[in-house]
PDB file of C-alpha atoms in Angstrom:
ATOM      1  CA  MET A   1       0.163  -0.127   0.012  1.00 91.00           C
ATOM      2  CA  PRO A   2       1.649   3.441  -0.968  1.00 90.00           C
ATOM      3  CA  PRO A   3       1.628   6.472   1.195  1.00 89.00           C
ATOM      4  CA  SER A   4      -1.376   7.833  -0.736  1.00 88.00           C
ATOM      5  CA  GLY A   5      -3.838   4.865   0.458  1.00 86.00           C
ATOM      6  CA  GLU A   6      -4.749   4.534  -2.959  1.00 89.00           C
ATOM      7  CA  ILE A   7      -4.072   1.104  -5.364  1.00 90.00           C
ATOM      8  CA  THR A   8      -3.967   0.895  -9.004  1.00 91.00           C
ATOM      9  CA  LEU A   9      -5.247  -2.207 -10.484  1.00 90.00           C
ATOM     10  CA  VAL A  10      -4.890  -1.502 -13.863  1.00 90.00           C
ATOM     11  CA  THR A  11      -4.015   2.123 -15.242  1.00 89.00           C
ATOM     12  CA  GLY A  12      -7.083   3.849 -16.463  1.00 88.00           C
ATOM     13  CA  ARG A  13      -9.384   1.259 -15.730  1.00 88.00           C
ATOM     14  CA  GLN A  14      -9.591   0.977 -11.834  1.00 90.00           C
ATOM     15  CA  ARG A  15      -8.121   2.982  -8.875  1.00 89.00           C
ATOM     16  CA  VAL A  16      -9.368   2.180  -5.420  1.00 89.00           C
ATOM     17  CA  GLY A  17      -8.721   4.418  -2.164  1.00 85.00           C
ATOM     18  CA  ILE A  18      -8.710   2.696   0.892  1.00 84.00           C
ATOM     19  CA  HIS A  19      -7.111   4.304   3.862  1.00 78.00           C
ATOM     20  CA  GLN A  20      -3.221   5.771   4.395  1.00 81.00           C
ATOM     21  CA  ALA A  21      -3.070   4.095   7.977  1.00 81.00           C
ATOM     22  CA  LEU A  22      -2.347   0.932   5.962  1.00 86.00           C
ATOM     23  CA  ALA A  23       0.302   2.719   4.133  1.00 87.00           C
ATOM     24  CA  GLY A  24       3.460   0.132   4.002  1.00 90.00           C
ATOM     25  CA  ARG A  25       1.373  -3.045   4.556  1.00 91.00           C
ATOM     26  CA  THR A  26       1.067  -5.870   2.027  1.00 93.00           C
ATOM     27  CA  LEU A  27      -2.820  -6.465   0.814  1.00 93.00           C
ATOM     28  CA  THR A  28      -4.207  -9.091  -1.284  1.00 93.00           C
ATOM     29  CA  VAL A  29      -6.388  -8.293  -4.103  1.00 93.00           C
ATOM     30  CA  TRP A  30      -9.103 -10.682  -5.034  1.00 94.00           C
ATOM     31  CA  ALA A  31     -10.972  -9.687  -8.196  1.00 92.00           C
ATOM     32  CA  ASN A  32     -13.238 -11.099 -11.089  1.00 91.00           C
ATOM     33  CA  HIS A  33     -15.570  -8.962 -13.155  1.00 86.00           C
ATOM     34  CA  ARG A  34     -18.303  -7.977 -10.392  1.00 85.00           C
ATOM     35  CA  SER A  35     -16.224  -7.318  -7.195  1.00 88.00           C
ATOM     36  CA  VAL A  36     -12.575  -6.306  -5.903  1.00 91.00           C
ATOM     37  CA  HIS A  37     -11.805  -7.407  -2.726  1.00 91.00           C
ATOM     38  CA  PHE A  38      -8.740  -6.302  -0.746  1.00 92.00           C
ATOM     39  CA  LEU A  39      -7.483  -8.749   2.181  1.00 92.00           C
ATOM     40  CA  LEU A  40      -5.096  -8.056   5.024  1.00 91.00           C
ATOM     41  CA  ASP A  41      -3.358 -11.432   6.499  1.00 90.00           C
ATOM     42  CA  GLY A  42      -6.240 -13.091   5.237  1.00 88.00           C
ATOM     43  CA  HIS A  43      -9.249 -10.544   6.719  1.00 87.00           C
ATOM     44  CA  PRO A  44     -11.302  -8.595   4.285  1.00 86.00           C
ATOM     45  CA  VAL A  45     -10.763  -4.892   4.403  1.00 85.00           C
ATOM     46  CA  THR A  46     -12.820  -3.623   1.931  1.00 85.00           C
ATOM     47  CA  THR A  47     -15.207  -4.575  -1.017  1.00 85.00           C
ATOM     48  CA  VAL A  48     -15.643  -2.533  -4.380  1.00 83.00           C
ATOM     49  CA  PRO A  49     -17.504  -3.072  -7.710  1.00 83.00           C
ATOM     50  CA  SER A  50     -14.975  -4.523 -10.232  1.00 86.00           C
ATOM     51  CA  ARG A  51     -14.451  -2.306 -13.718  1.00 86.00           C
ATOM     52  CA  LEU A  52     -11.714  -5.044 -14.629  1.00 90.00           C
ATOM     53  CA  ARG A  53     -12.745  -6.670 -17.936  1.00 90.00           C
ATOM     54  CA  PRO A  54     -11.515 -10.126 -18.670  1.00 90.00           C
ATOM     55  CA  GLU A  55      -8.562  -8.643 -20.524  1.00 92.00           C
ATOM     56  CA  ASP A  56      -7.578  -6.613 -17.599  1.00 92.00           C
ATOM     57  CA  LEU A  57      -7.652  -9.926 -15.359  1.00 91.00           C
ATOM     58  CA  ALA A  58      -5.596 -11.190 -18.250  1.00 90.00           C
ATOM     59  CA  TYR A  59      -3.123  -8.379 -18.115  1.00 90.00           C
ATOM     60  CA  LEU A  60      -2.679  -8.976 -14.228  1.00 91.00           C
ATOM     61  CA  THR A  61      -1.950 -12.259 -14.838  1.00 90.00           C
ATOM     62  CA  MET A  62       0.890 -11.486 -17.455  1.00 88.00           C
ATOM     63  CA  ARG A  63       2.119  -8.489 -15.603  1.00 86.00           C
ATOM     64  CA  TYR A  64       1.951  -9.141 -11.876  1.00 86.00           C
ATOM     65  CA  GLY A  65       1.696 -12.982 -11.821  1.00 88.00           C
ATOM     66  CA  ALA A  66      -1.976 -13.062 -10.953  1.00 90.00           C
ATOM     67  CA  ARG A  67      -3.110 -16.430  -9.663  1.00 90.00           C
ATOM     68  CA  PRO A  68      -6.159 -18.304  -9.851  1.00 88.00           C
ATOM     69  CA  ALA A  69      -8.204 -17.302  -6.995  1.00 87.00           C
ATOM     70  CA  GLY A  70     -10.182 -19.765  -4.095  1.00 87.00           C
ATOM     71  CA  PRO A  71     -13.971 -18.857  -3.029  1.00 91.00           C
ATOM     72  CA  GLU A  72     -14.824 -15.476  -2.961  1.00 90.00           C
ATOM     73  CA  PRO A  73     -13.404 -14.254   0.403  1.00 90.00           C
ATOM     74  CA  ALA A  74     -16.588 -11.734   1.154  1.00 84.00           C
ATOM     75  CA  PRO A  75     -19.960 -11.114   0.021  1.00 80.00           C
ATOM     76  CA  ALA A  76     -20.169  -9.718  -3.861  1.00 79.00           C
ATOM     77  CA  ALA A  77     -20.156  -6.042  -4.474  1.00 78.00           C
ATOM     78  CA  LEU A  78     -23.983  -5.276  -5.905  1.00 75.00           C
ATOM     79  CA  PRO A  79     -24.327  -5.688  -9.509  1.00 73.00           C
ATOM     80  CA  ARG A  80     -24.643  -2.091 -11.158  1.00 72.00           C
ATOM     81  CA  ALA A  81     -26.379  -0.716 -14.257  1.00 70.00           C
ATOM     82  CA  ARG A  82     -24.834   1.053 -16.682  1.00 68.00           C
ATOM     83  CA  SER A  83     -24.948   4.429 -15.332  1.00 66.00           C
ATOM     84  CA  GLY A  84     -22.915   2.895 -12.296  1.00 65.00           C
ATOM     85  CA  THR A  85     -25.834   2.693  -9.864  1.00 68.00           C
ATOM     86  CA  ALA A  86     -26.047  -0.528  -7.973  1.00 68.00           C
ATOM     87  CA  ILE A  87     -29.270  -2.614  -8.512  1.00 69.00           C
ATOM     88  CA  LEU A  88     -31.128  -3.335  -5.662  1.00 69.00           C
ATOM     89  CA  ALA A  89     -34.046  -5.268  -5.187  1.00 68.00           C
ATOM     90  CA  ALA A  90     -37.006  -3.704  -3.371  1.00 68.00           C
ATOM     91  CA  GLY A  91     -36.337  -3.735   0.615  1.00 70.00           C
ATOM     92  CA  GLU A  92     -32.920  -5.247   0.217  1.00 79.00           C
ATOM     93  CA  PRO A  93     -30.642  -4.039   2.773  1.00 86.00           C
ATOM     94  CA  VAL A  94     -27.050  -3.310   2.123  1.00 86.00           C
ATOM     95  CA  GLU A  95     -23.943  -3.239   4.169  1.00 89.00           C
ATOM     96  CA  VAL A  96     -20.770  -0.640   3.760  1.00 88.00           C
ATOM     97  CA  ASP A  97     -17.702  -0.516   5.429  1.00 88.00           C
ATOM     98  CA  ARG A  98     -16.851   2.744   6.768  1.00 90.00           C
ATOM     99  CA  GLN A  99     -13.782   4.260   8.988  1.00 89.00           C
ATOM    100  CA  VAL A 100     -14.853   6.152  12.170  1.00 91.00           C
ATOM    101  CA  HIS A 101     -12.745   9.427  12.456  1.00 91.00           C
ATOM    102  CA  ARG A 102     -11.376  10.279  15.781  1.00 87.00           C
ATOM    103  CA  ASP A 103     -14.300  12.774  16.243  1.00 89.00           C
ATOM    104  CA  GLY A 104     -16.602   9.593  16.218  1.00 90.00           C
ATOM    105  CA  ILE A 105     -18.072  10.136  12.644  1.00 93.00           C
ATOM    106  CA  VAL A 106     -18.371   8.497   9.642  1.00 93.00           C
ATOM    107  CA  ARG A 107     -18.615   9.945   5.996  1.00 92.00           C
ATOM    108  CA  LEU A 108     -21.563   8.498   4.202  1.00 91.00           C
ATOM    109  CA  ALA A 109     -23.372   9.788   0.785  1.00 86.00           C
ATOM    110  CA  SER A 110     -21.809  13.253   1.376  1.00 84.00           C
ATOM    111  CA  GLY A 111     -23.189  13.477   4.856  1.00 89.00           C
ATOM    112  CA  ARG A 112     -21.164  13.457   8.375  1.00 92.00           C
ATOM    113  CA  TYR A 113     -22.969  11.189  11.037  1.00 92.00           C
ATOM    114  CA  GLN A 114     -22.011  10.422  14.612  1.00 91.00           C
ATOM    115  CA  VAL A 115     -21.721   6.860  15.847  1.00 89.00           C
ATOM    116  CA  GLY A 116     -19.987   7.127  18.735  1.00 85.00           C
ATOM    117  CA  PHE A 117     -16.508   8.223  20.246  1.00 84.00           C
ATOM    118  CA  ALA A 118     -16.026   4.953  21.248  1.00 82.00           C
ATOM    119  CA  LEU A 119     -15.294   3.409  17.877  1.00 87.00           C
ATOM    120  CA  ALA A 120     -12.996   6.276  17.101  1.00 88.00           C
ATOM    121  CA  SER A 121      -9.980   4.831  14.140  1.00 87.00           C
ATOM    122  CA  ARG A 122     -11.917   1.812  14.101  1.00 88.00           C
ATOM    123  CA  THR A 123     -13.401   0.532  10.621  1.00 88.00           C
ATOM    124  CA  ILE A 124     -17.055  -0.495  11.276  1.00 91.00           C
ATOM    125  CA  THR A 125     -20.045  -1.988   9.362  1.00 91.00           C
ATOM    126  CA  LEU A 126     -23.177   0.068   8.320  1.00 93.00           C
ATOM    127  CA  ARG A 127     -25.983  -1.669   7.615  1.00 92.00           C
ATOM    128  CA  LEU A 128     -28.658   0.524   5.845  1.00 90.00           C
ATOM    129  CA  ASP A 129     -32.408  -0.559   4.428  1.00 85.00           C
ATOM    130  CA  GLY A 130     -33.790   2.992   3.811  1.00 82.00           C
ATOM    131  CA  HIS A 131     -35.586   3.159   7.504  1.00 87.00           C
ATOM    132  CA  LEU A 132     -32.843   2.381   9.733  1.00 90.00           C
ATOM    133  CA  MET A 133     -29.216   2.256  10.087  1.00 92.00           C
ATOM    134  CA  HIS A 134     -27.579   0.078  12.157  1.00 91.00           C
ATOM    135  CA  ALA A 135     -23.523   0.065  13.130  1.00 91.00           C
ATOM    136  CA  ILE A 136     -21.874  -3.316  13.420  1.00 90.00           C
ATOM    137  CA  ALA A 137     -18.409  -3.812  15.060  1.00 87.00           C
ATOM    138  CA  ASP A 138     -16.850  -6.961  16.374  1.00 81.00           C
ATOM    139  CA  ASP A 139     -19.804  -8.874  15.048  1.00 79.00           C
ATOM    140  CA  ALA A 140     -22.321  -6.888  17.783  1.00 81.00           C
ATOM    141  CA  LEU A 141     -24.991  -4.387  16.925  1.00 84.00           C
ATOM    142  CA  THR A 142     -23.409  -0.867  18.433  1.00 85.00           C
ATOM    143  CA  GLY A 143     -26.169   1.331  17.468  1.00 87.00           C
ATOM    144  CA  THR A 144     -28.944   2.109  15.324  1.00 88.00           C
ATOM    145  CA  TRP A 145     -30.539   5.486  13.651  1.00 91.00           C
ATOM    146  CA  PRO A 146     -32.740   6.576  11.383  1.00 91.00           C
ATOM    147  CA  CYS A 147     -31.423   5.964   7.923  1.00 90.00           C
ATOM    148  CA  PRO A 148     -30.034   9.068   6.226  1.00 90.00           C
ATOM    149  CA  VAL A 149     -29.933   7.791   2.875  1.00 88.00           C
ATOM    150  CA  PRO A 150     -33.287   7.094   1.203  1.00 86.00           C
ATOM    151  CA  ALA A 151     -33.924   3.572  -0.053  1.00 82.00           C
ATOM    152  CA  ASP A 152     -33.578   5.026  -3.790  1.00 80.00           C
ATOM    153  CA  ARG A 153     -30.773   6.382  -3.552  1.00 82.00           C
ATOM    154  CA  LEU A 154     -29.030   3.210  -1.576  1.00 82.00           C
ATOM    155  CA  GLY A 155     -27.584   2.117  -4.897  1.00 76.00           C
ATOM    156  CA  GLN A 156     -25.421   5.191  -5.234  1.00 79.00           C
ATOM    157  CA  ILE A 157     -23.174   4.947  -2.135  1.00 83.00           C
ATOM    158  CA  GLU A 158     -19.554   4.162  -2.354  1.00 81.00           C
ATOM    159  CA  GLY A 159     -18.791   0.030  -1.965  1.00 77.00           C
ATOM    160  CA  PRO A 160     -22.276  -1.258  -0.949  1.00 80.00           C
ATOM    161  CA  ARG A 161     -23.007  -4.914  -0.565  1.00 81.00           C
ATOM    162  CA  THR A 162     -25.852  -7.506  -0.350  1.00 78.00           C
ATOM    163  CA  ALA A 163     -26.259  -7.976   3.590  1.00 80.00           C
ATOM    164  CA  THR A 164     -26.262 -11.807   3.818  1.00 73.00           C
ATOM    165  CA  SER A 165     -26.384 -12.408   7.436  1.00 79.00           C
ATOM    166  CA  PRO A 166     -28.528 -11.584  10.149  1.00 80.00           C
ATOM    167  CA  LEU A 167     -28.688  -8.488  11.974  1.00 82.00           C
ATOM    168  CA  PRO A 168     -26.176  -9.460  14.898  1.00 80.00           C
ATOM    169  CA  PRO A 169     -27.230  -8.804  18.727  1.00 74.00           C
ATOM    170  CA  PRO A 170     -25.870  -5.925  20.913  1.00 71.00           C
ATOM    171  CA  PRO A 171     -22.775  -6.992  22.820  1.00 69.00           C
ATOM    172  CA  LEU A 172     -23.517  -8.800  26.285  1.00 63.00           C
ATOM    173  CA  PRO A 173     -23.055  -6.766  29.248  1.00 64.00           C
ATOM    174  CA  ALA A 174     -20.056  -7.477  31.093  1.00 62.00           C
ATOM    175  CA  GLY A 175     -19.929 -11.025  32.749  1.00 63.00           C
ATOM    176  CA  ALA A 176     -22.652 -12.081  30.848  1.00 70.00           C
ATOM    177  CA  PHE A 177     -23.093 -15.054  28.448  1.00 79.00           C
ATOM    178  CA  ARG A 178     -25.916 -16.666  26.592  1.00 83.00           C
ATOM    179  CA  ALA A 179     -27.850 -19.779  26.751  1.00 86.00           C
ATOM    180  CA  GLN A 180     -30.445 -21.593  24.243  1.00 87.00           C
ATOM    181  CA  ARG A 181     -33.604 -23.185  25.254  1.00 90.00           C
ATOM    182  CA  LYS A 182     -36.719 -24.452  23.441  1.00 91.00           C
ATOM    183  CA  VAL A 183     -39.887 -23.467  24.833  1.00 92.00           C
ATOM    184  CA  HIS A 184     -42.004 -26.114  25.920  1.00 93.00           C
ATOM    185  CA  ALA A 185     -46.181 -26.732  24.886  1.00 92.00           C
ATOM    186  CA  SER A 186     -46.657 -24.977  28.358  1.00 92.00           C
ATOM    187  CA  GLY A 187     -45.157 -22.001  27.491  1.00 92.00           C
ATOM    188  CA  ARG A 188     -42.165 -22.545  30.133  1.00 93.00           C
ATOM    189  CA  PHE A 189     -38.479 -23.486  29.720  1.00 93.00           C
ATOM    190  CA  MET A 190     -36.303 -24.863  32.515  1.00 91.00           C
ATOM    191  CA  ILE A 191     -32.839 -23.186  33.238  1.00 90.00           C
ATOM    192  CA  ASN A 192     -30.725 -23.759  35.951  1.00 87.00           C
ATOM    193  CA  GLY A 193     -33.682 -25.298  38.203  1.00 88.00           C
ATOM    194  CA  GLN A 194     -35.641 -22.381  37.614  1.00 91.00           C
ATOM    195  CA  SER A 195     -38.757 -22.056  35.646  1.00 93.00           C
ATOM    196  CA  ILE A 196     -39.529 -19.220  33.214  1.00 92.00           C
ATOM    197  CA  GLU A 197     -42.834 -18.928  32.094  1.00 92.00           C
ATOM    198  CA  LEU A 198     -43.104 -17.002  28.784  1.00 93.00           C
ATOM    199  CA  GLY A 199     -46.858 -17.827  27.966  1.00 91.00           C
ATOM    200  CA  PRO A 200     -48.363 -20.850  25.612  1.00 91.00           C
ATOM    201  CA  ARG A 201     -47.988 -18.879  22.194  1.00 91.00           C
ATOM    202  CA  HIS A 202     -44.240 -19.143  22.315  1.00 92.00           C
ATOM    203  CA  ALA A 203     -44.360 -22.941  22.529  1.00 91.00           C
ATOM    204  CA  GLY A 204     -41.876 -24.328  20.229  1.00 90.00           C
ATOM    205  CA  LYS A 205     -39.948 -21.299  19.919  1.00 90.00           C
ATOM    206  CA  LEU A 206     -35.887 -21.527  20.209  1.00 89.00           C
ATOM    207  CA  VAL A 207     -34.877 -18.880  22.588  1.00 90.00           C
ATOM    208  CA  THR A 208     -31.701 -17.269  23.851  1.00 88.00           C
ATOM    209  CA  VAL A 209     -31.250 -16.482  27.322  1.00 89.00           C
ATOM    210  CA  VAL A 210     -28.565 -13.930  28.390  1.00 87.00           C
ATOM    211  CA  ILE A 211     -27.416 -15.098  31.961  1.00 87.00           C
ATOM    212  CA  GLU A 212     -26.298 -12.079  34.137  1.00 83.00           C
ATOM    213  CA  ASP A 213     -25.512 -12.134  37.768  1.00 81.00           C
ATOM    214  CA  THR A 214     -29.129 -11.215  38.918  1.00 84.00           C
ATOM    215  CA  HIS A 215     -31.521 -11.849  35.829  1.00 88.00           C
ATOM    216  CA  TYR A 216     -32.574 -13.948  33.189  1.00 89.00           C
ATOM    217  CA  GLN A 217     -33.534 -12.018  29.624  1.00 88.00           C
ATOM    218  CA  SER A 218     -35.215 -13.959  27.289  1.00 90.00           C
ATOM    219  CA  LEU A 219     -34.995 -13.118  23.538  1.00 87.00           C
ATOM    220  CA  HIS A 220     -36.462 -14.226  20.219  1.00 86.00           C
ATOM    221  CA  GLY A 221     -34.390 -12.714  17.481  1.00 77.00           C
ATOM    222  CA  GLU A 222     -34.251  -9.543  18.429  1.00 70.00           C
ATOM    223  CA  ASP A 223     -37.368  -9.501  20.600  1.00 79.00           C
ATOM    224  CA  GLU A 224     -37.220  -9.307  23.977  1.00 83.00           C
ATOM    225  CA  LEU A 225     -39.693 -11.765  25.833  1.00 89.00           C
ATOM    226  CA  ALA A 226     -39.192 -11.563  29.388  1.00 88.00           C
ATOM    227  CA  VAL A 227     -36.723 -10.492  31.836  1.00 88.00           C
ATOM    228  CA  ARG A 228     -37.199 -12.754  35.149  1.00 89.00           C
ATOM    229  CA  PRO A 229     -35.077 -12.445  38.739  1.00 89.00           C
ATOM    230  CA  ARG A 230     -31.964 -15.135  38.936  1.00 87.00           C
ATOM    231  CA  LYS A 231     -32.804 -17.411  41.922  1.00 85.00           C
ATOM    232  CA  ASN A 232     -30.162 -20.037  41.360  1.00 81.00           C
ATOM    233  CA  ARG A 233     -26.515 -18.127  41.241  1.00 77.00           C
ATOM    234  CA  GLU A 234     -24.951 -22.184  40.909  1.00 79.00           C
ATOM    235  CA  PRO A 235     -22.934 -22.374  37.527  1.00 75.00           C
ATOM    236  CA  ILE A 236     -24.973 -23.159  34.428  1.00 74.00           C
ATOM    237  CA  THR A 237     -23.353 -26.401  32.458  1.00 71.00           C
ATOM    238  CA  ARG A 238     -26.099 -26.804  29.625  1.00 75.00           C
ATOM    239  CA  LEU A 239     -25.731 -23.893  27.005  1.00 73.00           C
ATOM    240  CA  TYR A 240     -27.225 -25.585  24.378  1.00 70.00           C
ATOM    241  CA  VAL A 241     -30.207 -27.592  23.818  1.00 66.00           C
ATOM    242  CA  LYS A 242     -30.311 -30.478  21.264  1.00 58.00           C
ATOM    243  CA  GLY A 243     -32.804 -30.494  18.031  1.00 51.00           C
ATOM    244  CA  VAL A 244     -32.927 -29.799  14.511  1.00 42.00           C
ATOM    245  CA  GLY A 245     -32.070 -26.441  13.719  1.00 47.00           C
ATOM    246  CA  THR A 246     -30.111 -26.082  17.323  1.00 47.00           C
ATOM    247  CA  GLN A 247     -26.400 -26.037  18.272  1.00 47.00           C
ATOM    248  CA  GLN A 248     -26.540 -29.675  18.574  1.00 45.00           C
ATOM    249  CA  ASP A 249     -28.018 -31.661  15.548  1.00 42.00           C
ATOM    250  CA  ARG A 250     -29.874 -34.155  17.526  1.00 37.00           C
ATOM    251  CA  GLN A 251     -33.364 -34.875  17.252  1.00 37.00           C
ATOM    252  CA  ARG A 252     -35.749 -34.038  20.160  1.00 39.00           C
ATOM    253  CA  SER A 253     -39.362 -33.069  19.915  1.00 36.00           C
ATOM    254  CA  PRO A 254     -40.539 -29.615  20.881  1.00 38.00           C
ATOM    255  CA  ASP A 255     -42.703 -31.293  23.326  1.00 37.00           C
ATOM    256  CA  ASP A 256     -40.114 -33.068  25.408  1.00 40.00           C
ATOM    257  CA  GLU A 257     -40.305 -31.454  29.317  1.00 41.00           C
ATOM    258  CA  PRO A 258     -36.717 -29.427  29.374  1.00 43.00           C
ATOM    259  CA  SER A 259     -34.639 -31.137  31.784  1.00 40.00           C
ATOM    260  CA  ARG A 260     -34.650 -30.284  35.892  1.00 39.00           C
ATOM    261  CA  ASN A 261     -30.810 -30.632  35.523  1.00 39.00           C
ATOM    262  CA  SER A 262     -30.414 -27.809  33.233  1.00 46.00           C
TER     263      SER A 262
END
């Protein structure tokens, strides 16, 4: 990476600005006709739409010794129309990577937006759907705001890619961890000998239990179902239930009563 923080792949065809903080570091480039991925020590740094033609890829092979690549290391860049605007399905969310400045600001679509001083100097992922903008760091949701970019302009921002994974949960509180339980037909589940009642309408659901020193928080996806005081402070040894679609892939009927030794 040169001091400018910009890399020229093919002169007159594609030049990519990454970040001056990476000057002097060696990046690996994965490229095809749709996407160009930049990786540092095997980890994706950024993805941009490719402007390279087949003859450009052949040129990189002859001029710089480019080699056949393995599987795509990150989600592909969005396809683009002739105008250069990314093509999005209606309601499709996109993600972009942005560097957070020292004042906690990110730049997006010619605007400046505060995401928090705690994220300063870090690269985060912004997930946008035209209604909400979520900030993601270390695979955890760190903030949500009204989306500053209308849905019909999402394809015009720099470096968008398809959002291929669910929105992650917020980071756990200090000292907390998670367990997984399936709700019995009675609307209850057991954890560490304690019965938590959610109601029959939640029967069969696989819930996540955030375990803290004083209480249990029950979640289904992003929805909070209940918060209950924690009565038993003994260590919890069984974190995952067994069954189709759970962490341990063994059959278990949704109507099986959870074990008291949970």
